Coordinates of C-alpha atoms and ligand atoms in Angstrom, one line a residue:
X236 CA 118.5 101.6 185.5
X237 CA 119.1 102.5 189.2
X238 CA 117.3 105.5 190.9
X239 CA 117.8 107.2 194.2
X240 CA 114.6 108.4 195.9
X241 CA 114.9 110.5 199.2
X242 CA 112.1 110.5 201.7
X243 CA 110.6 107.3 200.7
X244 CA 108.1 107.3 203.6
X245 CA 106.4 110.4 202.4
X246 CA 102.9 110.6 201.1
X247 CA 104.0 111.6 197.6
X248 CA 107.3 109.6 197.6
X249 CA 105.2 106.4 198.4
X250 CA 103.4 106.8 195.0
X251 CA 106.6 107.6 193.3
X252 CA 108.3 104.5 194.6
X253 CA 105.3 102.4 193.5
X254 CA 105.5 103.8 189.9
X255 CA 109.3 103.5 189.7
X256 CA 109.1 99.8 190.7
X257 CA 106.2 99.3 188.2
X258 CA 108.3 100.8 185.5
X259 CA 111.1 98.3 186.2
X260 CA 113.6 100.6 187.9
X261 CA 116.0 99.3 190.6
X262 CA 115.5 101.8 193.6
X263 CA 117.4 102.9 196.5
X264 CA 115.3 105.0 198.9
X265 CA 116.2 106.8 202.1
X266 CA 114.2 107.2 205.2
X267 CA 115.1 108.4 208.7
X268 CA 114.1 105.5 211.0
X269 CA 114.4 101.7 210.9
X270 CA 110.6 101.6 211.8
X271 CA 109.8 103.2 208.5
X272 CA 112.4 101.2 206.6
X273 CA 111.0 97.9 207.7
X274 CA 107.6 98.9 206.8
X275 CA 108.7 99.8 203.2
X276 CA 110.7 96.6 202.8
X277 CA 107.7 94.5 204.1
X278 CA 105.4 96.1 201.6
X279 CA 107.6 95.3 198.7
X280 CA 109.0 91.8 199.5
X281 CA 110.2 90.9 196.0
X282 CA 111.2 94.2 194.6
X283 CA 114.5 95.5 193.4
X284 CA 114.7 97.9 196.3
X285 CA 117.2 98.9 199.0
X286 CA 116.1 101.0 201.9
X287 CA 118.8 103.1 203.5
X288 CA 118.6 105.1 206.8
X289 CA 119.6 108.8 206.6
X290 CA 118.7 110.2 210.0
X291 CA 119.2 113.8 209.5
X292 CA 119.1 115.6 206.1
X293 CA 120.1 118.9 207.5
X294 CA 123.7 117.5 208.1
X295 CA 126.1 118.7 205.3
X296 CA 127.4 115.1 204.9
X297 CA 124.0 113.4 205.2
X298 CA 124.0 111.8 201.6
X299 CA 127.8 111.4 201.3
X300 CA 127.6 107.5 201.6
X301 CA 124.3 106.7 199.9
X302 CA 125.2 108.6 196.7
X303 CA 128.2 106.2 196.4
X304 CA 125.7 103.3 195.5
X305 CA 127.3 102.1 192.2
X306 CA 125.3 102.6 189.1
X307 CA 123.0 105.5 190.0
X308 CA 121.6 107.2 186.9
X309 CA 119.0 109.6 188.4
X310 CA 117.9 111.1 191.7
X311 CA 114.5 112.2 193.0
X312 CA 114.8 114.4 196.0
X313 CA 111.5 114.7 197.8
X314 CA 112.5 114.7 201.5
X315 CA 111.6 118.0 203.2
X316 CA 109.4 118.9 206.1
X317 CA 105.8 119.7 205.3
X318 CA 104.1 120.3 208.6
X319 CA 103.3 123.3 210.9
X320 CA 104.1 121.8 214.3
X321 CA 107.5 123.2 214.7
X322 CA 108.8 125.6 217.2
X323 CA 112.1 126.7 215.7
X324 CA 111.8 127.5 211.9
X325 CA 115.4 127.5 211.2
X326 CA 116.5 124.2 212.7
X327 CA 113.2 122.2 212.1
X328 CA 112.2 123.7 208.7
X329 CA 114.7 125.8 206.8
X330 CA 117.7 123.9 207.5
X331 CA 116.4 120.4 206.4
X332 CA 114.8 121.9 203.4
X333 CA 117.7 124.1 202.1
X334 CA 120.8 122.2 203.4
X335 CA 119.0 118.9 202.5
X336 CA 118.9 120.1 199.0
X337 CA 122.4 121.5 198.8
X338 CA 124.0 118.6 200.5
X339 CA 122.6 116.0 198.1
X340 CA 123.7 118.1 195.1
X341 CA 127.2 118.5 196.4
X342 CA 127.5 114.8 197.2
X343 CA 126.3 113.8 193.7
X344 CA 128.8 116.1 192.0
X345 CA 131.7 114.7 193.9
X346 CA 130.7 111.0 194.1
X347 CA 128.1 110.1 191.6
X348 CA 129.4 110.7 188.1
X349 CA 126.8 108.6 186.4
X350 CA 123.8 110.7 187.5
X351 CA 122.4 112.6 184.6
X352 CA 119.2 114.0 186.0
X353 CA 118.0 115.3 189.4
X354 CA 114.3 116.0 190.0
X355 CA 113.7 118.1 193.1
X356 CA 110.3 118.2 194.6
X357 CA 109.6 122.0 195.0
X358 CA 106.1 123.5 195.4
X359 CA 103.6 126.1 194.3
X360 CA 104.9 127.7 197.6
X361 CA 108.0 128.7 195.6
X362 CA 105.8 130.3 192.8
X363 CA 103.0 132.1 194.7
X364 CA 102.9 135.7 196.0
X365 CA 100.4 136.2 198.8
X366 CA 99.3 139.5 197.4
X367 CA 98.1 137.8 194.2
X368 CA 96.3 134.8 195.8
X369 CA 92.9 136.7 195.7
X370 CA 93.5 138.4 192.2
X371 CA 91.2 136.8 189.6
X372 CA 93.4 138.4 186.8
X373 CA 96.5 136.8 187.9
X374 CA 97.7 133.7 186.0
X375 CA 100.4 131.7 187.9
X376 CA 103.0 129.9 185.9
X377 CA 106.6 128.7 186.1
X378 CA 107.7 132.2 185.5
X379 CA 106.6 133.4 188.9
X380 CA 108.7 133.3 192.1
X381 CA 107.8 133.7 195.7
X382 CA 109.3 137.1 196.9
X383 CA 109.6 136.1 200.6
X384 CA 113.0 136.3 202.2
X385 CA 115.0 134.0 204.5
X386 CA 114.5 136.6 207.3
X387 CA 110.7 136.4 207.0
X388 CA 110.8 132.6 207.1
X389 CA 113.3 132.4 209.9
X390 CA 111.2 134.6 212.2
X391 CA 108.6 131.8 212.6
X392 CA 105.7 134.0 213.5
X393 CA 103.7 132.9 210.4
X394 CA 104.2 129.2 209.9
X395 CA 102.8 129.1 206.4
X396 CA 105.4 131.7 205.4
X397 CA 108.2 129.7 207.0
X398 CA 107.1 126.6 205.1
X399 CA 107.0 128.7 201.9
X400 CA 110.4 130.3 202.3
X401 CA 111.8 126.8 203.1
X402 CA 110.6 125.6 199.6
X403 CA 111.5 128.7 197.8
X404 CA 115.0 128.9 199.0
X405 CA 115.6 125.3 198.6
X406 CA 114.5 125.4 194.9
X407 CA 116.6 128.5 194.4
X408 CA 119.6 126.9 195.9
X409 CA 119.2 123.9 193.5
X410 CA 119.1 126.1 190.4
X411 CA 122.1 128.1 191.7
X412 CA 124.1 125.1 192.3
X413 CA 123.6 123.7 188.8
X414 CA 124.3 127.2 187.3
X415 CA 127.5 127.8 189.4
X416 CA 128.9 124.2 189.5
X417 CA 128.1 122.9 186.1
X418 CA 127.8 119.3 187.5
X419 CA 127.4 116.1 185.6
X420 CA 123.6 116.2 185.9
X421 CA 120.9 118.8 184.9
X422 CA 117.9 119.6 187.0
X423 CA 114.1 119.6 186.9
X424 CA 111.7 120.6 189.6
X425 CA 108.1 119.6 190.3
X426 CA 106.0 122.4 191.8
X427 CA 102.7 121.1 193.0
X428 CA 100.0 123.1 194.9
X429 CA 98.0 121.2 197.5
X430 CA 98.2 117.4 196.8
X431 CA 95.2 115.3 197.5
X432 CA 94.8 111.6 196.9
X433 CA 94.8 108.1 198.3
X434 CA 97.4 107.3 201.1
X435 CA 99.7 104.2 200.7
X436 CA 98.6 102.4 203.8
X437 CA 101.6 100.7 205.1
X438 CA 103.2 103.9 206.1
X439 CA 100.3 106.1 207.1
X440 CA 97.9 106.5 210.1
X441 CA 95.1 108.7 210.6
X442 CA 96.8 110.3 213.6
X443 CA 99.8 111.2 211.4
X444 CA 98.0 112.0 208.2
X445 CA 100.0 114.1 205.7
X446 CA 99.3 117.8 205.9
X447 CA 97.7 118.1 202.6
X448 CA 94.9 115.5 203.2
X449 CA 94.1 116.8 206.8
X450 CA 91.0 118.6 205.5
X451 CA 89.5 115.4 204.3
X452 CA 90.0 113.8 207.8
X453 CA 88.4 116.8 209.4
X454 CA 85.4 116.6 207.1
X455 CA 84.9 112.9 207.6
X456 CA 85.1 113.4 211.3
X457 CA 82.4 116.1 211.5
X458 CA 84.6 119.1 212.2
X459 CA 83.2 121.2 209.4
X460 CA 79.6 120.3 210.0
X461 CA 78.8 123.8 211.3
X462 CA 81.0 125.7 208.9
X463 CA 83.3 124.7 206.2
X464 CA 86.8 126.0 206.8
X465 CA 88.5 128.5 204.3
X466 CA 90.2 126.9 201.4
X467 CA 93.5 128.6 201.6
X468 CA 95.2 128.5 198.2
X469 CA 92.7 127.6 195.3
X470 CA 94.9 125.2 193.4
X471 CA 95.2 121.4 193.8
X472 CA 96.5 118.2 192.1
X473 CA 96.1 114.5 192.6
X474 CA 99.2 112.6 194.1
X475 CA 99.1 110.1 191.2
X476 CA 99.7 112.9 188.8
X477 CA 102.5 114.3 191.0
X478 CA 104.2 111.0 191.1
X479 CA 103.8 110.5 187.3
X480 CA 105.3 114.1 186.8
X481 CA 108.4 113.2 188.8
X482 CA 109.0 110.0 186.9
X483 CA 108.3 111.7 183.5
X484 CA 110.5 114.5 184.4
X485 CA 113.3 111.9 185.2
X486 CA 112.8 110.0 181.9
X487 CA 112.2 112.8 179.3
X488 CA 115.4 114.6 178.0
X489 CA 113.5 117.8 177.2
X490 CA 112.4 118.2 180.9
X491 CA 116.0 119.1 181.9
X492 CA 116.4 122.7 183.1
X493 CA 112.8 123.3 183.6
X494 CA 110.5 123.8 186.6
X495 CA 107.0 122.4 186.2
X496 CA 103.8 123.9 187.8
X497 CA 101.9 120.7 188.3
X498 CA 98.3 121.5 188.9
X499 CA 95.0 120.2 187.8
X500 CA 93.5 123.7 188.3
X501 CA 91.3 125.5 190.8
X502 CA 89.2 124.1 193.7
X503 CA 87.5 125.3 196.8
X504 CA 86.4 123.4 199.9
X505 CA 82.8 124.0 199.0
X506 CA 83.3 121.8 195.9
X507 CA 84.9 119.1 197.9
X508 CA 82.0 119.0 200.4
X509 CA 79.5 118.9 197.4
X510 CA 81.3 115.9 196.0
X511 CA 81.4 114.1 199.2
X512 CA 77.8 114.7 199.9
X513 CA 76.8 113.2 196.6
X514 CA 79.2 110.3 196.7
X515 CA 79.2 109.4 200.4
X516 CA 75.5 109.4 201.6
X517 CA 76.7 107.4 204.7
X518 CA 78.6 110.5 205.8
X519 CA 75.4 112.6 205.9
X520 CA 75.6 113.1 209.7
X521 CA 79.2 114.3 209.7
X522 CA 78.9 116.6 206.6
X523 CA 77.4 120.1 206.5
X524 CA 73.6 120.1 205.7
X525 CA 71.7 121.8 203.0
X526 CA 72.7 125.5 202.1
X527 CA 75.9 125.2 204.1
X528 CA 78.3 128.2 204.4
X529 CA 82.1 128.5 204.0
X530 CA 84.8 127.2 201.7
X531 CA 83.7 129.4 198.7
X532 CA 85.8 131.0 196.0
X533 CA 86.7 134.5 196.6
X534 CA 83.9 136.9 195.5
X535 CA 85.7 137.9 192.3
X536 CA 87.0 134.4 191.6
X537 CA 90.3 132.7 192.3
X538 CA 93.5 133.4 190.4
X539 CA 94.2 131.2 187.4
X540 CA 96.9 129.0 186.5
X541 CA 98.9 128.0 183.2
X542 CA 99.7 124.3 183.5
X543 CA 100.4 123.8 179.7
X544 CA 104.1 122.9 180.2
X545 CA 103.5 120.0 182.5
X546 CA 100.6 118.8 180.3
X547 CA 102.8 119.1 177.1
X548 CA 106.4 118.2 178.3
X549 CA 105.4 115.6 180.8
X550 CA 102.2 114.3 179.2
X551 CA 100.1 114.6 182.3
X552 CA 96.2 114.3 181.7
X553 CA 95.1 115.6 185.1
X554 CA 92.8 113.4 187.3
X555 CA 89.5 115.2 188.1
X556 CA 88.6 116.6 191.3
X557 CA 85.7 114.2 191.7
X558 CA 87.8 111.1 191.2
X559 CA 90.5 112.4 193.6
X560 CA 88.0 113.2 196.3
X561 CA 86.3 109.8 196.0
X562 CA 89.6 107.9 196.1
X563 CA 91.1 110.0 198.9
X564 CA 87.9 109.5 201.2
X565 CA 87.7 105.9 200.4
X566 CA 91.4 105.5 201.4
X567 CA 91.0 107.4 204.6
X568 CA 88.0 105.3 205.5
X569 CA 90.1 102.2 205.0
X570 CA 92.5 103.7 207.6
X571 CA 89.7 104.0 210.0
X572 CA 88.4 107.5 209.4
Ligands
NDP292 P1 105.0 114.0 203.9 O1 105.2 114.7 205.3 O2 104.3 112.8 203.8 O3 106.6 113.6 203.4 C1 107.7 114.4 203.7 C2 108.9 113.5 203.7 O4 110.1 114.2 204.1 C3 108.8 112.3 204.5 O5 109.5 111.2 203.9 C4 109.6 112.7 205.7 O6 110.2 111.8 206.6 C5 110.8 113.6 205.1 N1 111.3 114.6 206.1 C6 110.6 115.6 206.6 N2 111.4 116.2 207.4 C7 112.6 115.6 207.4 C8 113.8 115.8 208.0 N3 114.0 116.8 208.9 N4 114.8 114.9 207.8 C9 114.6 113.9 207.0 N5 113.5 113.6 206.3 C10 112.5 114.5 206.6 O7 104.6 115.1 202.9 P2 104.5 115.1 201.3 O8 104.7 113.7 200.7 O9 103.3 115.8 201.0 O10 105.8 115.9 200.9 C11 106.8 115.5 200.1 C12 107.4 116.6 199.4 O11 106.5 117.3 198.6 C13 108.0 117.7 200.3 O12 109.2 118.2 199.6 C14 107.0 118.8 200.2 O13 107.5 120.1 200.5 C15 106.5 118.6 198.8 N6 105.1 119.2 198.6 C16 104.0 118.6 199.1 C17 102.7 119.2 198.8 C18 101.5 118.6 199.3 O14 100.5 119.2 199.2 N7 101.5 117.4 199.9 C19 102.6 120.3 197.8 C20 103.9 120.8 197.4 C21 105.1 120.2 197.7 P3 109.3 111.1 207.8 O15 108.4 110.1 207.2 O16 110.3 110.4 208.6 O17 108.7 112.2 208.5

């Protein structure tokens, strides 16, 4: 079967691409530059793979041509900005996220009648509410939606809020499109929190490390030696489980019409540091010493999660934090960290 994967150069998408090829799919993937396209082609020389350039996903007709690829049966839409180095939230973040999602769905409805399932990479950002992030009695699940508005995101004065709004409104737009337009396909969304895990080396460099692995680079480079940074949101998942969730959500009939909170559970930076100290004694000089401070859970404990839907419907077994940390650090060291 033939599958379209957008954003094939991304941290998560690189793992999805590997899994799709391993499972025997023919893959068409989009990236925005020839440089990235040639790296992906070179890494998969004998694969059943076509790499197509889509330079700007914020254009309403961005995907009009690629969706006409004959024989497409499923689409995985991962491309969306995940970084905080933007100056204009609307054009650099909200437009590519929201218009990128609606433009691909519109194009599929008009030109890809064979597509039966679309999987959109959403986020825990679309689930969380900031007020509950320090509430130990809260159990986050697929039933929750981020209440932030377009206006809050477009202001751009809080970059995390802008990112969260971009994901929330992109996901809402996808569900609304399917409800209103009754297209030939149904929808599933994958909503991961912070994604850790090994990077696929041909498309990554330390200087341009993906946002969610940045704390590992900081730790390896000694930047938290005198104080561990606050954790942020206390949920995480390994990238290999996220890739698997996408492919299972594409393959399993019963995943249609569902969002999936894909998380292995709670973590805090202190736990990451403890694992690194135990498993990488060579990093002793860069890591915090005994009785280090920072990166703890909130005093009353973190909020909780219900990941039972992804566990049952997608069959995810959840890689442990220790394995994920060890594999992430090993992979970053191979990149030169
Ligand atoms: P990456 O930054 O590695 O990947 C982002 C992908 O989107 C890249 O392929 C990137 O292309 C593409 N992209 C970004 N902006 C644009 C744009 N304006 N036009 C075209 N393509 C664009 O991050 P991840 O792999 O982590 O993110 C992939 C998806 O997962 C995103 O939708 C993100 O929101 C979501 N996600 C990530 C989480 C995480 O912790 N990593 C958590 C929850 C959700 P290029 O390589 O050219 O920059």
